[in-house]
Coordinates of C-alpha atoms in Angstrom, one line a residue:
V25 CA 158.8 5.3 109.7
A26 CA 157.1 2.1 107.7
M27 CA 158.1 0.0 105.4
G28 CA 156.7 -2.9 103.4
D29 CA 155.1 -3.9 100.4
D30 CA 152.6 -6.4 101.5
F31 CA 149.0 -6.5 101.9
V32 CA 148.7 -3.1 104.3
T33 CA 146.0 -3.3 106.8
E34 CA 143.1 -1.1 107.7
R35 CA 144.0 -1.3 111.3
L36 CA 147.6 0.3 109.9
I37 CA 146.4 3.0 108.2
K38 CA 143.7 3.9 111.0
K39 CA 146.7 4.2 113.2
L40 CA 148.9 6.1 110.6
A41 CA 146.4 8.7 110.3
N42 CA 147.1 10.0 113.7
A43 CA 150.5 10.4 113.3
P44 CA 152.1 13.7 112.7
F45 CA 154.5 12.3 109.8
V46 CA 154.3 9.5 108.3
V47 CA 157.7 7.8 106.3
A48 CA 157.0 4.7 103.8
Q49 CA 159.8 2.9 102.4
A50 CA 158.6 0.8 99.9
S51 CA 158.6 -0.5 96.0
Y52 CA 155.3 -0.1 95.0
A53 CA 152.2 2.3 95.3
S54 CA 149.8 1.1 98.2
K55 CA 147.4 3.0 100.3
L56 CA 150.8 2.6 102.8
T57 CA 152.4 5.4 99.9
E58 CA 149.2 7.3 99.8
Q59 CA 149.4 7.9 103.5
A60 CA 152.9 9.0 103.6
D61 CA 154.4 12.6 104.1
V62 CA 157.2 11.1 102.1
V63 CA 157.9 7.9 100.1
L64 CA 161.4 6.6 100.0
P65 CA 161.5 4.5 96.9
V66 CA 163.8 1.1 97.0
A67 CA 164.2 -1.7 94.9
M68 CA 161.9 -4.6 94.4
W69 CA 162.1 -7.9 96.1
A70 CA 163.4 -9.5 92.7
E71 CA 166.2 -6.8 92.0
Q72 CA 168.4 -7.3 95.4
D73 CA 170.3 -9.8 96.7
G74 CA 170.6 -10.4 100.5
H75 CA 169.3 -12.8 103.4
F76 CA 166.2 -13.5 105.4
V77 CA 164.9 -15.5 108.2
N78 CA 161.9 -17.5 107.0
L79 CA 159.3 -18.5 109.1
E80 CA 161.0 -21.7 110.5
G81 CA 164.1 -19.0 111.8
R82 CA 166.3 -20.7 109.3
V83 CA 168.8 -18.0 107.3
Q84 CA 168.3 -18.5 103.7
A85 CA 170.0 -16.6 100.9
A86 CA 167.9 -14.4 97.8
H87 CA 169.2 -13.8 94.7
M88 CA 168.6 -11.2 92.2
A89 CA 167.0 -11.8 89.4
L90 CA 166.3 -8.6 88.1
T91 CA 168.5 -5.5 87.6
A92 CA 167.1 -1.9 89.3
P93 CA 167.2 0.9 87.3
A94 CA 170.7 2.1 88.3
D95 CA 169.2 5.1 90.5
V96 CA 166.9 2.6 92.7
K97 CA 168.6 2.3 96.2
S98 CA 168.1 -1.0 97.8
N99 CA 166.4 -1.3 101.5
V100 CA 169.6 -1.2 103.0
D101 CA 171.5 1.3 101.4
V102 CA 168.3 3.6 101.9
L103 CA 168.5 2.9 105.9
R104 CA 172.3 3.3 105.9
A105 CA 171.8 6.6 104.4
V106 CA 169.1 7.9 106.8
A107 CA 170.8 6.6 109.5
V108 CA 174.2 8.7 108.5
K109 CA 171.9 11.6 108.3
L110 CA 170.7 11.2 111.9
G111 CA 174.3 10.6 113.0
L112 CA 174.1 6.7 114.0
E113 CA 176.4 4.3 113.5
T114 CA 175.2 0.9 111.1
S115 CA 176.9 -2.5 111.1
N116 CA 176.7 -4.9 108.4
D117 CA 177.7 -7.7 110.9
W118 CA 174.1 -9.3 110.4
Q119 CA 175.1 -12.9 110.9
A120 CA 176.4 -11.9 114.7
A121 CA 173.0 -10.3 115.4
L122 CA 171.2 -13.1 113.6
K123 CA 173.2 -15.3 116.2
A124 CA 172.9 -13.3 119.1
R125 CA 168.5 -13.2 119.3
V126 CA 166.7 -15.7 121.4
P127 CA 164.9 -18.5 119.7
V128 CA 161.0 -17.6 119.8
S129 CA 161.1 -22.0 121.6
E130 CA 163.3 -20.6 124.0
L131 CA 161.0 -17.6 125.5
I132 CA 158.0 -19.8 124.9
E133 CA 159.8 -22.2 127.6
A134 CA 161.2 -19.8 129.6

């Protein structure tokens, strides 16, 4: 399973060439989606509300600027649907998960 719409490296494409089955979750057509056996289409970044951790490790809010078509789901909705089909439980407590993570700076000092 591969997620993302960023530039896809040739290294990744070569590694996926040996995979027996490739699932891509993406908003745009790319070399990744061309190679995928199944593509799970999702809303693009400007069509989603949410949070992300920037390169400095700070949590930042992202606000929807465009409205996605009614039948296009968010990344989170697609992942939850897959989890349900696999019989996995999910949690919406992303804030607790972020607080539980170990900052990279602490790993480097250890």
